[in-house]
Amino acid sequence: SITARPSVARRSTSTLPSAASRLTPRRAPVEATSTITSLTCLIAASGLGLRATEGIDFMKVALIGVTGAVGSRVATELLTCGHSVTGIARHPEKSSPRTGLELKRGDATNPSNLAPLLAKHDVVISASRFQTSNPGALVAAVKEAGVPRLLVVGGAASLQVAPGKRLIDTPDFPDAYKAEALAGVRFLDA
């Protein structure tokens, strides 16, 4: 798999080096780092590019969960990089209008209604809570819309901290996060 190097991932995302220098193949687990940096590395790894100054085209991105804590930060990073973002949320009025951001009303708990909102995008990013997501239905909506890539933003609970041992299975994993983390594990297993 391809992940962000931890030493780079702690930097401000606005001053990251070129996409190629941020990526390194790794087999060992990586410490939890910036979701935004990891996301931009995933976008670069998928061959979609980051900045025009690197001679790479911009993307049209559908972002599910744009009004959430993570989704709003992902939107900021994407807009900073110059991408066109369609922000999808149950309550889009909770997001401030910004250049390059088009807000649409949609609900990740009802993915069948998402397909029309996702159509004609280069990539879909889901930053919605795992507990309220249906992975099969979301993947089906992305396929129906004809979008070639789906990125899912989540935590590190399913990472292996030792051979055969996931982070969520360690004794120090906080109980307050287990329900959402287990839903994330089930999402990835779907």
PDB file of C-alpha atoms in Angstrom:
ATOM      1  CA  SER A   1       0.000   0.000   0.000  1.00  0.00           C
ATOM      2  CA  ILE A   2       0.997   3.646  -0.304  1.00  0.00           C
ATOM      3  CA  THR A   3       0.897   5.933   2.710  1.00  0.00           C
ATOM      4  CA  ALA A   4       2.223   9.297   3.797  1.00  0.00           C
ATOM      5  CA  ARG A   5       5.622   9.325   5.455  1.00  0.00           C
ATOM      6  CA  PRO A   6       4.970  10.324   9.093  1.00  0.00           C
ATOM      7  CA  SER A   7       7.682  13.006   9.051  1.00  0.00           C
ATOM      8  CA  VAL A   8       5.979  14.729   6.117  1.00  0.00           C
ATOM      9  CA  ALA A   9       2.423  14.140   7.296  1.00  0.00           C
ATOM     10  CA  ARG A  10       2.929  16.351  10.349  1.00  0.00           C
ATOM     11  CA  ARG A  11       3.699  19.393   8.172  1.00  0.00           C
ATOM     12  CA  SER A  12       1.163  22.008   7.236  1.00  0.00           C
ATOM     13  CA  THR A  13      -0.652  20.798   4.115  1.00  0.00           C
ATOM     14  CA  SER A  14      -0.199  24.169   2.453  1.00  0.00           C
ATOM     15  CA  THR A  15       3.575  23.683   2.264  1.00  0.00           C
ATOM     16  CA  LEU A  16       3.794  20.030   1.253  1.00  0.00           C
ATOM     17  CA  PRO A  17       6.487  19.029  -1.257  1.00  0.00           C
ATOM     18  CA  SER A  18       5.594  17.501  -4.623  1.00  0.00           C
ATOM     19  CA  ALA A  19       3.280  14.493  -4.688  1.00  0.00           C
ATOM     20  CA  ALA A  20       6.008  12.035  -5.635  1.00  0.00           C
ATOM     21  CA  SER A  21       8.198  12.957  -2.675  1.00  0.00           C
ATOM     22  CA  ARG A  22       5.312  12.547  -0.200  1.00  0.00           C
ATOM     23  CA  LEU A  23       4.655   8.918  -1.051  1.00  0.00           C
ATOM     24  CA  THR A  24       6.472   5.833   0.073  1.00  0.00           C
ATOM     25  CA  PRO A  25       5.445   2.192  -0.146  1.00  0.00           C
ATOM     26  CA  ARG A  26       5.057   0.695   3.350  1.00  0.00           C
ATOM     27  CA  ARG A  27       3.997  -2.626   4.757  1.00  0.00           C
ATOM     28  CA  ALA A  28       4.283  -1.712   8.432  1.00  0.00           C
ATOM     29  CA  PRO A  29       1.545   0.270  10.182  1.00  0.00           C
ATOM     30  CA  VAL A  30       1.941   4.037  10.274  1.00  0.00           C
ATOM     31  CA  GLU A  31       1.162   6.184  13.279  1.00  0.00           C
ATOM     32  CA  ALA A  32      -2.098   8.134  13.059  1.00  0.00           C
ATOM     33  CA  THR A  33      -1.363  11.391  11.253  1.00  0.00           C
ATOM     34  CA  SER A  34      -3.211  14.190   9.532  1.00  0.00           C
ATOM     35  CA  THR A  35      -6.320  12.924   7.753  1.00  0.00           C
ATOM     36  CA  ILE A  36      -6.028  15.758   5.275  1.00  0.00           C
ATOM     37  CA  THR A  37      -2.433  14.969   4.381  1.00  0.00           C
ATOM     38  CA  SER A  38      -3.234  11.276   4.052  1.00  0.00           C
ATOM     39  CA  LEU A  39      -6.158  12.151   1.807  1.00  0.00           C
ATOM     40  CA  THR A  40      -4.074  14.347  -0.472  1.00  0.00           C
ATOM     41  CA  CYS A  41      -1.505  11.556  -0.671  1.00  0.00           C
ATOM     42  CA  LEU A  42      -4.247   9.115  -1.656  1.00  0.00           C
ATOM     43  CA  ILE A  43      -5.426  11.494  -4.352  1.00  0.00           C
ATOM     44  CA  ALA A  44      -1.880  11.796  -5.670  1.00  0.00           C
ATOM     45  CA  ALA A  45      -1.377   8.034  -5.460  1.00  0.00           C
ATOM     46  CA  SER A  46      -4.522   7.459  -7.481  1.00  0.00           C
ATOM     47  CA  GLY A  47      -2.968   9.471 -10.312  1.00  0.00           C
ATOM     48  CA  LEU A  48      -5.387  12.366 -10.087  1.00  0.00           C
ATOM     49  CA  GLY A  49      -2.875  15.080  -9.207  1.00  0.00           C
ATOM     50  CA  LEU A  50      -2.746  17.986  -6.799  1.00  0.00           C
ATOM     51  CA  ARG A  51      -1.643  21.405  -8.053  1.00  0.00           C
ATOM     52  CA  ALA A  52      -1.492  23.137 -11.417  1.00  0.00           C
ATOM     53  CA  THR A  53       2.008  24.348 -10.583  1.00  0.00           C
ATOM     54  CA  GLU A  54       3.060  20.695 -10.870  1.00  0.00           C
ATOM     55  CA  GLY A  55       1.558  20.606 -14.381  1.00  0.00           C
ATOM     56  CA  ILE A  56      -1.342  18.365 -13.366  1.00  0.00           C
ATOM     57  CA  ASP A  57      -5.010  18.965 -14.126  1.00  0.00           C
ATOM     58  CA  PHE A  58      -7.504  19.824 -11.425  1.00  0.00           C
ATOM     59  CA  MET A  59     -10.340  17.519 -10.442  1.00  0.00           C
ATOM     60  CA  LYS A  60     -14.057  17.810 -10.049  1.00  0.00           C
ATOM     61  CA  VAL A  61     -14.694  16.273  -6.608  1.00  0.00           C
ATOM     62  CA  ALA A  62     -17.973  15.248  -4.958  1.00  0.00           C
ATOM     63  CA  LEU A  63     -17.465  15.452  -1.186  1.00  0.00           C
ATOM     64  CA  ILE A  64     -20.061  13.688   0.978  1.00  0.00           C
ATOM     65  CA  GLY A  65     -20.153  15.114   4.513  1.00  0.00           C
ATOM     66  CA  VAL A  66     -18.866  18.587   3.660  1.00  0.00           C
ATOM     67  CA  THR A  67     -20.336  20.169   6.808  1.00  0.00           C
ATOM     68  CA  GLY A  68     -18.683  17.742   9.237  1.00  0.00           C
ATOM     69  CA  ALA A  69     -15.434  18.301  11.116  1.00  0.00           C
ATOM     70  CA  VAL A  70     -13.356  16.227   8.698  1.00  0.00           C
ATOM     71  CA  GLY A  71     -15.349  17.005   5.554  1.00  0.00           C
ATOM     72  CA  SER A  72     -15.009  20.758   6.019  1.00  0.00           C
ATOM     73  CA  ARG A  73     -11.224  20.415   6.353  1.00  0.00           C
ATOM     74  CA  VAL A  74     -11.022  18.162   3.307  1.00  0.00           C
ATOM     75  CA  ALA A  75     -13.016  20.783   1.365  1.00  0.00           C
ATOM     76  CA  THR A  76     -10.594  23.503   2.443  1.00  0.00           C
ATOM     77  CA  GLU A  77      -7.588  21.451   1.298  1.00  0.00           C
ATOM     78  CA  LEU A  78      -9.197  20.595  -2.039  1.00  0.00           C
ATOM     79  CA  LEU A  79     -10.190  24.213  -2.675  1.00  0.00           C
ATOM     80  CA  THR A  80      -6.712  25.425  -1.690  1.00  0.00           C
ATOM     81  CA  CYS A  81      -5.319  23.060  -4.322  1.00  0.00           C
ATOM     82  CA  GLY A  82      -7.704  24.570  -6.875  1.00  0.00           C
ATOM     83  CA  HIS A  83     -10.105  21.668  -7.302  1.00  0.00           C
ATOM     84  CA  SER A  84     -13.801  22.151  -8.014  1.00  0.00           C
ATOM     85  CA  VAL A  85     -15.815  20.724  -5.105  1.00  0.00           C
ATOM     86  CA  THR A  86     -19.459  19.728  -4.923  1.00  0.00           C
ATOM     87  CA  GLY A  87     -20.165  19.569  -1.200  1.00  0.00           C
ATOM     88  CA  ILE A  88     -22.990  17.197  -0.295  1.00  0.00           C
ATOM     89  CA  ALA A  89     -24.665  17.334   3.120  1.00  0.00           C
ATOM     90  CA  ARG A  90     -28.051  16.888   4.783  1.00  0.00           C
ATOM     91  CA  HIS A  91     -27.853  20.538   5.841  1.00  0.00           C
ATOM     92  CA  PRO A  92     -25.690  22.347   3.270  1.00  0.00           C
ATOM     93  CA  GLU A  93     -26.731  25.698   4.758  1.00  0.00           C
ATOM     94  CA  LYS A  94     -24.307  24.921   7.619  1.00  0.00           C
ATOM     95  CA  SER A  95     -21.383  25.444   5.232  1.00  0.00           C
ATOM     96  CA  SER A  96     -20.130  28.871   4.229  1.00  0.00           C
ATOM     97  CA  PRO A  97     -20.163  29.656   0.507  1.00  0.00           C
ATOM     98  CA  ARG A  98     -16.666  29.661  -0.997  1.00  0.00           C
ATOM     99  CA  THR A  99     -15.215  30.072  -4.460  1.00  0.00           C
ATOM    100  CA  GLY A 100     -15.033  26.672  -6.144  1.00  0.00           C
ATOM    101  CA  LEU A 101     -17.557  25.063  -3.760  1.00  0.00           C
ATOM    102  CA  GLU A 102     -21.054  24.168  -4.941  1.00  0.00           C
ATOM    103  CA  LEU A 103     -23.325  22.960  -2.129  1.00  0.00           C
ATOM    104  CA  LYS A 104     -25.986  20.290  -2.680  1.00  0.00           C
ATOM    105  CA  ARG A 105     -28.500  18.680  -0.338  1.00  0.00           C
ATOM    106  CA  GLY A 106     -27.991  14.922  -0.046  1.00  0.00           C
ATOM    107  CA  ASP A 107     -27.961  12.237   2.610  1.00  0.00           C
ATOM    108  CA  ALA A 108     -25.324   9.518   2.953  1.00  0.00           C
ATOM    109  CA  THR A 109     -27.886   7.357   4.756  1.00  0.00           C
ATOM    110  CA  ASN A 110     -29.867   7.290   1.496  1.00  0.00           C
ATOM    111  CA  PRO A 111     -27.194   6.573  -1.128  1.00  0.00           C
ATOM    112  CA  SER A 112     -29.691   5.730  -3.892  1.00  0.00           C
ATOM    113  CA  ASN A 113     -30.512   9.438  -4.100  1.00  0.00           C
ATOM    114  CA  LEU A 114     -26.796  10.293  -4.290  1.00  0.00           C
ATOM    115  CA  ALA A 115     -26.102   8.960  -7.799  1.00  0.00           C
ATOM    116  CA  PRO A 116     -27.475  12.039  -9.619  1.00  0.00           C
ATOM    117  CA  LEU A 117     -25.415  14.317  -7.344  1.00  0.00           C
ATOM    118  CA  LEU A 118     -22.240  12.287  -7.960  1.00  0.00           C
ATOM    119  CA  ALA A 119     -22.499  12.070 -11.752  1.00  0.00           C
ATOM    120  CA  LYS A 120     -19.859  13.844 -13.870  1.00  0.00           C
ATOM    121  CA  HIS A 121     -17.233  13.992 -11.086  1.00  0.00           C
ATOM    122  CA  ASP A 122     -13.687  12.644 -11.273  1.00  0.00           C
ATOM    123  CA  VAL A 123     -13.763  11.281  -7.733  1.00  0.00           C
ATOM    124  CA  VAL A 124     -16.147  10.889  -4.786  1.00  0.00           C
ATOM    125  CA  ILE A 125     -14.832  11.383  -1.267  1.00  0.00           C
ATOM    126  CA  SER A 126     -16.961  10.164   1.622  1.00  0.00           C
ATOM    127  CA  ALA A 127     -16.219  11.902   4.917  1.00  0.00           C
ATOM    128  CA  SER A 128     -19.458  10.794   6.556  1.00  0.00           C
ATOM    129  CA  ARG A 129     -19.668   8.804   9.779  1.00  0.00           C
ATOM    130  CA  PHE A 130     -19.346   5.057   9.350  1.00  0.00           C
ATOM    131  CA  GLN A 131     -22.253   4.373  11.717  1.00  0.00           C
ATOM    132  CA  THR A 132     -24.606   6.153   9.333  1.00  0.00           C
ATOM    133  CA  SER A 133     -23.100   4.737   6.137  1.00  0.00           C
ATOM    134  CA  ASN A 134     -24.086   1.748   4.055  1.00  0.00           C
ATOM    135  CA  PRO A 135     -20.915   0.753   2.169  1.00  0.00           C
ATOM    136  CA  GLY A 136     -22.644  -1.447  -0.408  1.00  0.00           C
ATOM    137  CA  ALA A 137     -25.223   1.192  -1.245  1.00  0.00           C
ATOM    138  CA  LEU A 138     -22.581   3.945  -1.408  1.00  0.00           C
ATOM    139  CA  VAL A 139     -20.388   1.927  -3.782  1.00  0.00           C
ATOM    140  CA  ALA A 140     -23.477   1.148  -5.890  1.00  0.00           C
ATOM    141  CA  ALA A 141     -24.363   4.867  -6.092  1.00  0.00           C
ATOM    142  CA  VAL A 142     -20.810   5.747  -7.167  1.00  0.00           C
ATOM    143  CA  LYS A 143     -20.881   3.027  -9.841  1.00  0.00           C
ATOM    144  CA  GLU A 144     -24.345   4.091 -11.039  1.00  0.00           C
ATOM    145  CA  ALA A 145     -23.070   7.666 -11.355  1.00  0.00           C
ATOM    146  CA  GLY A 146     -20.135   6.442 -13.454  1.00  0.00           C
ATOM    147  CA  VAL A 147     -17.485   7.908 -11.153  1.00  0.00           C
ATOM    148  CA  PRO A 148     -14.211   5.953 -11.431  1.00  0.00           C
ATOM    149  CA  ARG A 149     -12.894   6.498  -7.881  1.00  0.00           C
ATOM    150  CA  LEU A 150     -14.256   6.476  -4.332  1.00  0.00           C
ATOM    151  CA  LEU A 151     -12.078   7.574  -1.416  1.00  0.00           C
ATOM    152  CA  VAL A 152     -13.306   6.997   2.120  1.00  0.00           C
ATOM    153  CA  VAL A 153     -11.929   9.097   4.966  1.00  0.00           C
ATOM    154  CA  GLY A 154     -11.709   7.351   8.297  1.00  0.00           C
ATOM    155  CA  GLY A 155      -9.687   6.510  11.341  1.00  0.00           C
ATOM    156  CA  ALA A 156      -6.853   4.142  12.048  1.00  0.00           C
ATOM    157  CA  ALA A 157      -8.723   1.467  14.032  1.00  0.00           C
ATOM    158  CA  SER A 158      -8.213  -1.273  11.451  1.00  0.00           C
ATOM    159  CA  LEU A 159      -4.460  -0.697  11.127  1.00  0.00           C
ATOM    160  CA  GLN A 160      -2.345  -3.583  12.354  1.00  0.00           C
ATOM    161  CA  VAL A 161      -0.081  -2.638  15.255  1.00  0.00           C
ATOM    162  CA  ALA A 162       1.451  -6.121  15.301  1.00  0.00           C
ATOM    163  CA  PRO A 163       0.975  -9.124  13.027  1.00  0.00           C
ATOM    164  CA  GLY A 164      -2.698 -10.078  13.282  1.00  0.00           C
ATOM    165  CA  LYS A 165      -3.486  -7.396  15.902  1.00  0.00           C
ATOM    166  CA  ARG A 166      -5.508  -4.296  14.959  1.00  0.00           C
ATOM    167  CA  LEU A 167      -5.305  -0.988  16.810  1.00  0.00           C
ATOM    168  CA  ILE A 168      -8.957  -1.318  17.869  1.00  0.00           C
ATOM    169  CA  ASP A 169      -8.104  -4.611  19.618  1.00  0.00           C
ATOM    170  CA  THR A 170      -5.490  -3.038  21.896  1.00  0.00           C
ATOM    171  CA  PRO A 171      -6.372  -2.484  25.573  1.00  0.00           C
ATOM    172  CA  ASP A 172      -5.807   1.286  25.387  1.00  0.00           C
ATOM    173  CA  PHE A 173      -8.233   1.917  22.520  1.00  0.00           C
ATOM    174  CA  PRO A 174     -10.800   4.397  23.949  1.00  0.00           C
ATOM    175  CA  ASP A 175     -14.262   2.938  24.548  1.00  0.00           C
ATOM    176  CA  ALA A 176     -15.841   6.243  23.480  1.00  0.00           C
ATOM    177  CA  TYR A 177     -14.624   5.675  19.885  1.00  0.00           C
ATOM    178  CA  LYS A 178     -15.201   1.920  19.569  1.00  0.00           C
ATOM    179  CA  ALA A 179     -18.694   2.003  18.026  1.00  0.00           C
ATOM    180  CA  GLU A 180     -17.648   4.333  15.199  1.00  0.00           C
ATOM    181  CA  ALA A 181     -14.327   2.520  14.770  1.00  0.00           C
ATOM    182  CA  LEU A 182     -16.019  -0.898  14.548  1.00  0.00           C
ATOM    183  CA  ALA A 183     -18.420   0.517  11.968  1.00  0.00           C
ATOM    184  CA  GLY A 184     -15.359   1.692  10.011  1.00  0.00           C
ATOM    185  CA  VAL A 185     -13.829  -1.771  10.166  1.00  0.00           C
ATOM    186  CA  ARG A 186     -17.112  -3.269   8.887  1.00  0.00           C
ATOM    187  CA  PHE A 187     -17.193  -0.622   6.122  1.00  0.00           C
ATOM    188  CA  LEU A 188     -13.714  -1.652   4.945  1.00  0.00           C
ATOM    189  CA  ASP A 189     -14.613  -5.342   5.132  1.00  0.00           C
ATOM    190  CA  ALA A 190     -17.738  -4.841   2.979  1.00  0.00           C
TER     191      ALA A 190
END
